[in-house]
Amino acid sequence: MPEQHDQHLRDQVAKLERIVLRVEEGVGDVGVRVEGVSRRAEEVNDRLQALTRAFEDYVLVAARTANVQRAETRIGVVEGRLNSEFGHYKVVRNVATGMLQGFDTGIVSDDTMRDVGEELMIKTPRYWLAPVLVGLRAWIADEPEICDQALGVAFQRSPDKTSLFMALVLRRQGRGEASLRWLRHYLIALDPLELGREFAMVLESISQGAFGPAGVAMVQERLDEWRSQLLRDESREQAQIDRWRAELERHVGSSSADRFPRLAAISPQWPQMDEALARAAAHGSLIDAYATMAGEVHVPPARVEDHVDDILDQLVRGYDDEELPLRREHAEHQAVVDNGGDLDAARHALDTDLLALDRTHDYLTIQSESALNPGKLGVSRATQRMAVSSCHAWFDRAHALYTRDYRGGVPGDVRAVFDQTHTLAGAVFRLPSWTGSFATPMDELERDLAAHWRRAAQPFLASFDFPWTRRLILPVAVTAGLALCAFQHLGFLLAAVIVGGVWALVLWSQSQTAEQRREAARKQLQSAEQDSLRQLRGAGAEVVDWSTAFRQADQREQEVRAVIADLATAGVPTAAHERRRTETGTPDRSYT
């Protein structure tokens, strides 16, 4: 009977041992699985973020492609409307150029010019240039009544353009006094607050000396009066400084994150540093854009006709006010195409283009636009150079403010921040945030970061220690209970020895497994610590490289100031041509 009790007790103890062993193994397996799940969760999260970015990029590209397609479709529609509604204007412009050339060669008959002029009058009942051509034909044919009537009609349609056109034509034909009368009439009628786009041709005429010394002096005197008048209003001057500030913004460089990847990854100050370097890089771009202009020497053609023909061609080929709404719409859609469907970039580019397509500007804006957007106003490189010279004070002021602002944005203290997100190991055991300043010597920073890793790792590694105290409670209690029962039967003593021995072996095995896991975690954390130190050293080296790059880019600010100073004296109008007559003895038919 006692033997049966002993055997039953041994069976129960063995069963209990197996249960405890399975539980311990299960707990250990769960710990391993939890750690593996944490790693896989991080990997899945990284992949999900990458997939999200890829999808967002795809959506962005698709949206921009659709924007480009819609813009191209609208461009075709707008161009069709321009051709159908204003196609005759283009014919008139071409005829005007041909008629002026016909005056010189004399190979076009008067009847042909008469027929063409009258036909264009009928086809373009609102266009100012058509009656001007009729008046020119009558002037050449010595028909003063028709000439006066035609010019009167043209003057009603567009007094500014008609006056300027006649001043240029008469100057071209050597009628100096008559040209000056038209020019004076043109200038007197102008409001410096609301100048038409054709006024850019006046600046063109000055830069080319097309009106001769007397004409240049007359125009320059009026421009000086306007400038003095407008600059009394500080808001208008500030508007021009802001306009030049916008020009500087166009020269801002791109991000340098690829050049300084470690610094970009761990420094909270990187966005300010990146912006400061990109803005300092604008100096080099400005020098490339304007240094050549400052050193250019404009050589005018030998004949006044060549100058005036170019200016007249630009004047007659300019957009009429009626066309501007469609031209603006065309510019809006073209900007979308030019910027690859990026609507924000297109709107930014339109700030310049649409300003040039406005109906009127004040004189100061005409100057700035001639300097910054000559293509939209149809002025030459020489005129652009002269306009930049006139605007040099605004350019210089905007540049000084621009430089002050980006220098003020350079962080005084560049810091490194390491937290649980910068390595996978740090994320698993939640590395507390560490911050260090690159103003501190690197060896001291490394020691501090290494100590931070060790302090943070201790609790994590301690979690792998085998809990002897907690695990011994149950086996000690069971063994002690069996030992107490030995007073009643010696079989319990044997059972206590067996249970205690087996349980000791199980616990020792589990402690060795825990120690192995602790060692693996320690090596992983040590590797992560070394990776952090490498990142810190790399970022420190990049701080030095960034400082060198910024200093080199920023030093070019003095070169830009020198270029602006050179531009201040680079725009003096070219020497005027001597007046001439196309035919000796031809009467001066000015009809003014």
PDB file of C-alpha atoms in Angstrom, residues 217-366:
ATOM      1  CA  ALA A 217      17.106 114.836 -73.499  1.00  0.00           C
ATOM      2  CA  MET A 218      13.362 115.566 -73.717  1.00  0.00           C
ATOM      3  CA  VAL A 219      12.376 112.069 -72.640  1.00  0.00           C
ATOM      4  CA  GLN A 220      15.007 111.839 -69.923  1.00  0.00           C
ATOM      5  CA  GLU A 221      13.864 115.128 -68.409  1.00  0.00           C
ATOM      6  CA  ARG A 222      10.286 113.876 -68.233  1.00  0.00           C
ATOM      7  CA  LEU A 223      11.357 110.532 -66.767  1.00  0.00           C
ATOM      8  CA  ASP A 224      13.373 112.249 -64.062  1.00  0.00           C
ATOM      9  CA  GLU A 225      10.313 114.320 -63.133  1.00  0.00           C
ATOM     10  CA  TRP A 226       8.134 111.218 -62.927  1.00  0.00           C
ATOM     11  CA  ARG A 227      10.662 109.318 -60.882  1.00  0.00           C
ATOM     12  CA  SER A 228      11.005 112.166 -58.395  1.00  0.00           C
ATOM     13  CA  GLN A 229       7.218 112.467 -58.176  1.00  0.00           C
ATOM     14  CA  LEU A 230       6.552 108.767 -57.656  1.00  0.00           C
ATOM     15  CA  LEU A 231       9.340 108.221 -55.149  1.00  0.00           C
ATOM     16  CA  ARG A 232       7.678 110.649 -52.778  1.00  0.00           C
ATOM     17  CA  ASP A 233       5.270 107.808 -52.097  1.00  0.00           C
ATOM     18  CA  GLU A 234       7.243 105.339 -49.984  1.00  0.00           C
ATOM     19  CA  SER A 235       4.773 102.548 -50.698  1.00  0.00           C
ATOM     20  CA  ARG A 236       5.564 102.711 -54.418  1.00  0.00           C
ATOM     21  CA  GLU A 237       9.274 102.494 -53.783  1.00  0.00           C
ATOM     22  CA  GLN A 238       8.696  99.602 -51.383  1.00  0.00           C
ATOM     23  CA  ALA A 239       6.665  97.850 -54.077  1.00  0.00           C
ATOM     24  CA  GLN A 240       9.695  97.952 -56.372  1.00  0.00           C
ATOM     25  CA  ILE A 241      12.001  96.715 -53.621  1.00  0.00           C
ATOM     26  CA  ASP A 242       9.567  93.848 -53.080  1.00  0.00           C
ATOM     27  CA  ARG A 243       9.573  93.189 -56.819  1.00  0.00           C
ATOM     28  CA  TRP A 244      13.344  92.873 -56.806  1.00  0.00           C
ATOM     29  CA  ARG A 245      13.144  90.731 -53.688  1.00  0.00           C
ATOM     30  CA  ALA A 246      10.941  88.358 -55.670  1.00  0.00           C
ATOM     31  CA  GLU A 247      13.631  88.298 -58.359  1.00  0.00           C
ATOM     32  CA  LEU A 248      16.190  87.273 -55.743  1.00  0.00           C
ATOM     33  CA  GLU A 249      13.895  84.482 -54.576  1.00  0.00           C
ATOM     34  CA  ARG A 250      14.034  82.997 -58.084  1.00  0.00           C
ATOM     35  CA  HIS A 251      17.756  82.397 -57.632  1.00  0.00           C
ATOM     36  CA  VAL A 252      17.471  80.423 -54.367  1.00  0.00           C
ATOM     37  CA  GLY A 253      19.288  77.106 -54.670  1.00  0.00           C
ATOM     38  CA  SER A 254      17.907  73.628 -54.095  1.00  0.00           C
ATOM     39  CA  SER A 255      18.007  71.518 -50.934  1.00  0.00           C
ATOM     40  CA  SER A 256      21.373  70.102 -49.837  1.00  0.00           C
ATOM     41  CA  ALA A 257      19.935  67.166 -47.888  1.00  0.00           C
ATOM     42  CA  ASP A 258      21.646  64.695 -50.236  1.00  0.00           C
ATOM     43  CA  ARG A 259      25.024  66.307 -49.503  1.00  0.00           C
ATOM     44  CA  PHE A 260      24.519  66.179 -45.727  1.00  0.00           C
ATOM     45  CA  PRO A 261      22.304  63.109 -45.068  1.00  0.00           C
ATOM     46  CA  ARG A 262      23.429  62.414 -41.476  1.00  0.00           C
ATOM     47  CA  LEU A 263      23.033  66.018 -40.420  1.00  0.00           C
ATOM     48  CA  ALA A 264      19.605  66.128 -42.034  1.00  0.00           C
ATOM     49  CA  ALA A 265      18.607  62.962 -40.169  1.00  0.00           C
ATOM     50  CA  ILE A 266      19.587  63.861 -36.605  1.00  0.00           C
ATOM     51  CA  SER A 267      19.681  67.661 -36.285  1.00  0.00           C
ATOM     52  CA  PRO A 268      16.490  69.625 -35.530  1.00  0.00           C
ATOM     53  CA  GLN A 269      18.277  72.712 -36.889  1.00  0.00           C
ATOM     54  CA  TRP A 270      18.750  71.176 -40.330  1.00  0.00           C
ATOM     55  CA  PRO A 271      15.724  72.873 -41.995  1.00  0.00           C
ATOM     56  CA  GLN A 272      17.095  76.309 -41.069  1.00  0.00           C
ATOM     57  CA  MET A 273      20.610  75.314 -42.145  1.00  0.00           C
ATOM     58  CA  ASP A 274      19.363  73.922 -45.434  1.00  0.00           C
ATOM     59  CA  GLU A 275      17.381  77.060 -46.197  1.00  0.00           C
ATOM     60  CA  ALA A 276      20.286  79.335 -45.276  1.00  0.00           C
ATOM     61  CA  LEU A 277      22.676  77.484 -47.590  1.00  0.00           C
ATOM     62  CA  ALA A 278      20.154  77.458 -50.438  1.00  0.00           C
ATOM     63  CA  ARG A 279      19.625  81.196 -50.059  1.00  0.00           C
ATOM     64  CA  ALA A 280      23.335  81.926 -49.844  1.00  0.00           C
ATOM     65  CA  ALA A 281      23.762  80.001 -53.101  1.00  0.00           C
ATOM     66  CA  ALA A 282      21.643  82.668 -54.808  1.00  0.00           C
ATOM     67  CA  HIS A 283      24.689  84.958 -54.862  1.00  0.00           C
ATOM     68  CA  GLY A 284      26.447  82.751 -57.383  1.00  0.00           C
ATOM     69  CA  SER A 285      23.359  82.559 -59.557  1.00  0.00           C
ATOM     70  CA  LEU A 286      22.948  86.347 -59.443  1.00  0.00           C
ATOM     71  CA  ILE A 287      26.558  86.864 -60.475  1.00  0.00           C
ATOM     72  CA  ASP A 288      26.091  84.518 -63.416  1.00  0.00           C
ATOM     73  CA  ALA A 289      22.957  86.393 -64.456  1.00  0.00           C
ATOM     74  CA  TYR A 290      24.084  89.988 -64.024  1.00  0.00           C
ATOM     75  CA  ALA A 291      27.899  90.142 -64.175  1.00  0.00           C
ATOM     76  CA  THR A 292      27.874  89.558 -67.920  1.00  0.00           C
ATOM     77  CA  MET A 293      25.279  92.285 -68.357  1.00  0.00           C
ATOM     78  CA  ALA A 294      27.426  94.756 -66.419  1.00  0.00           C
ATOM     79  CA  GLY A 295      30.378  94.104 -68.699  1.00  0.00           C
ATOM     80  CA  GLU A 296      28.527  94.174 -72.006  1.00  0.00           C
ATOM     81  CA  VAL A 297      29.301  96.883 -74.526  1.00  0.00           C
ATOM     82  CA  HIS A 298      26.340  97.643 -76.739  1.00  0.00           C
ATOM     83  CA  VAL A 299      27.355  98.502 -80.287  1.00  0.00           C
ATOM     84  CA  PRO A 300      24.446 100.185 -82.105  1.00  0.00           C
ATOM     85  CA  PRO A 301      23.891  99.668 -85.831  1.00  0.00           C
ATOM     86  CA  ALA A 302      25.418 102.327 -88.039  1.00  0.00           C
ATOM     87  CA  ARG A 303      22.085 103.458 -89.518  1.00  0.00           C
ATOM     88  CA  VAL A 304      19.243 105.067 -87.612  1.00  0.00           C
ATOM     89  CA  GLU A 305      16.721 103.207 -89.788  1.00  0.00           C
ATOM     90  CA  ASP A 306      17.924  99.890 -88.404  1.00  0.00           C
ATOM     91  CA  HIS A 307      17.336 101.052 -84.839  1.00  0.00           C
ATOM     92  CA  VAL A 308      13.962 102.586 -85.495  1.00  0.00           C
ATOM     93  CA  ASP A 309      12.816  99.664 -87.620  1.00  0.00           C
ATOM     94  CA  ASP A 310      13.517  97.291 -84.743  1.00  0.00           C
ATOM     95  CA  ILE A 311      11.620  99.505 -82.304  1.00  0.00           C
ATOM     96  CA  LEU A 312       8.718 100.008 -84.687  1.00  0.00           C
ATOM     97  CA  ASP A 313       8.570  96.290 -85.300  1.00  0.00           C
ATOM     98  CA  GLN A 314       8.342  95.648 -81.561  1.00  0.00           C
ATOM     99  CA  LEU A 315       5.700  98.358 -81.178  1.00  0.00           C
ATOM    100  CA  VAL A 316       3.402  97.134 -83.930  1.00  0.00           C
ATOM    101  CA  ARG A 317       3.841  93.479 -82.999  1.00  0.00           C
ATOM    102  CA  GLY A 318       2.942  94.083 -79.351  1.00  0.00           C
ATOM    103  CA  TYR A 319      -0.383  92.829 -78.056  1.00  0.00           C
ATOM    104  CA  ASP A 320      -3.292  95.202 -78.320  1.00  0.00           C
ATOM    105  CA  ASP A 321      -5.354  95.890 -75.196  1.00  0.00           C
ATOM    106  CA  GLU A 322      -8.241  93.870 -76.610  1.00  0.00           C
ATOM    107  CA  GLU A 323      -6.027  90.800 -76.797  1.00  0.00           C
ATOM    108  CA  LEU A 324      -4.708  90.972 -73.250  1.00  0.00           C
ATOM    109  CA  PRO A 325      -7.472  88.921 -71.524  1.00  0.00           C
ATOM    110  CA  LEU A 326      -6.845  86.016 -73.881  1.00  0.00           C
ATOM    111  CA  ARG A 327      -3.089  86.502 -73.655  1.00  0.00           C
ATOM    112  CA  ARG A 328      -3.331  86.337 -69.870  1.00  0.00           C
ATOM    113  CA  GLU A 329      -5.367  83.142 -70.056  1.00  0.00           C
ATOM    114  CA  HIS A 330      -2.833  81.709 -72.493  1.00  0.00           C
ATOM    115  CA  ALA A 331      -0.002  82.606 -70.095  1.00  0.00           C
ATOM    116  CA  GLU A 332      -1.810  80.898 -67.206  1.00  0.00           C
ATOM    117  CA  HIS A 333      -2.171  77.614 -69.088  1.00  0.00           C
ATOM    118  CA  GLN A 334       1.332  77.820 -70.546  1.00  0.00           C
ATOM    119  CA  ALA A 335       2.767  78.245 -67.051  1.00  0.00           C
ATOM    120  CA  VAL A 336       1.098  74.979 -66.005  1.00  0.00           C
ATOM    121  CA  VAL A 337       2.710  73.192 -68.956  1.00  0.00           C
ATOM    122  CA  ASP A 338       6.116  74.793 -68.365  1.00  0.00           C
ATOM    123  CA  ASN A 339       6.058  73.706 -64.713  1.00  0.00           C
ATOM    124  CA  GLY A 340       5.052  70.125 -65.420  1.00  0.00           C
ATOM    125  CA  GLY A 341       1.547  70.442 -64.005  1.00  0.00           C
ATOM    126  CA  ASP A 342       2.701  71.890 -60.666  1.00  0.00           C
ATOM    127  CA  LEU A 343      -0.056  74.429 -60.008  1.00  0.00           C
ATOM    128  CA  ASP A 344       1.741  76.124 -57.109  1.00  0.00           C
ATOM    129  CA  ALA A 345       4.901  76.638 -59.160  1.00  0.00           C
ATOM    130  CA  ALA A 346       2.798  77.852 -62.084  1.00  0.00           C
ATOM    131  CA  ARG A 347       1.060  80.443 -59.912  1.00  0.00           C
ATOM    132  CA  HIS A 348       4.422  81.620 -58.612  1.00  0.00           C
ATOM    133  CA  ALA A 349       5.764  81.994 -62.151  1.00  0.00           C
ATOM    134  CA  LEU A 350       2.632  83.887 -63.187  1.00  0.00           C
ATOM    135  CA  ASP A 351       3.311  86.604 -60.638  1.00  0.00           C
ATOM    136  CA  THR A 352       5.862  87.913 -63.118  1.00  0.00           C
ATOM    137  CA  ASP A 353       4.216  87.056 -66.423  1.00  0.00           C
ATOM    138  CA  LEU A 354       0.762  88.392 -65.572  1.00  0.00           C
ATOM    139  CA  LEU A 355       2.221  91.637 -64.291  1.00  0.00           C
ATOM    140  CA  ALA A 356       3.806  92.176 -67.688  1.00  0.00           C
ATOM    141  CA  LEU A 357       0.413  91.505 -69.307  1.00  0.00           C
ATOM    142  CA  ASP A 358      -1.478  94.107 -67.289  1.00  0.00           C
ATOM    143  CA  ARG A 359      -3.000  96.991 -69.250  1.00  0.00           C
ATOM    144  CA  THR A 360      -1.224  99.774 -67.369  1.00  0.00           C
ATOM    145  CA  HIS A 361       1.656 100.256 -64.936  1.00  0.00           C
ATOM    146  CA  ASP A 362       3.215 103.142 -63.145  1.00  0.00           C
ATOM    147  CA  TYR A 363       6.560 104.332 -64.466  1.00  0.00           C
ATOM    148  CA  LEU A 364       8.569 102.650 -61.698  1.00  0.00           C
ATOM    149  CA  THR A 365       6.989  99.286 -62.475  1.00  0.00           C
ATOM    150  CA  ILE A 366       7.690  99.727 -66.194  1.00  0.00           C
TER     151      ILE A 366
END
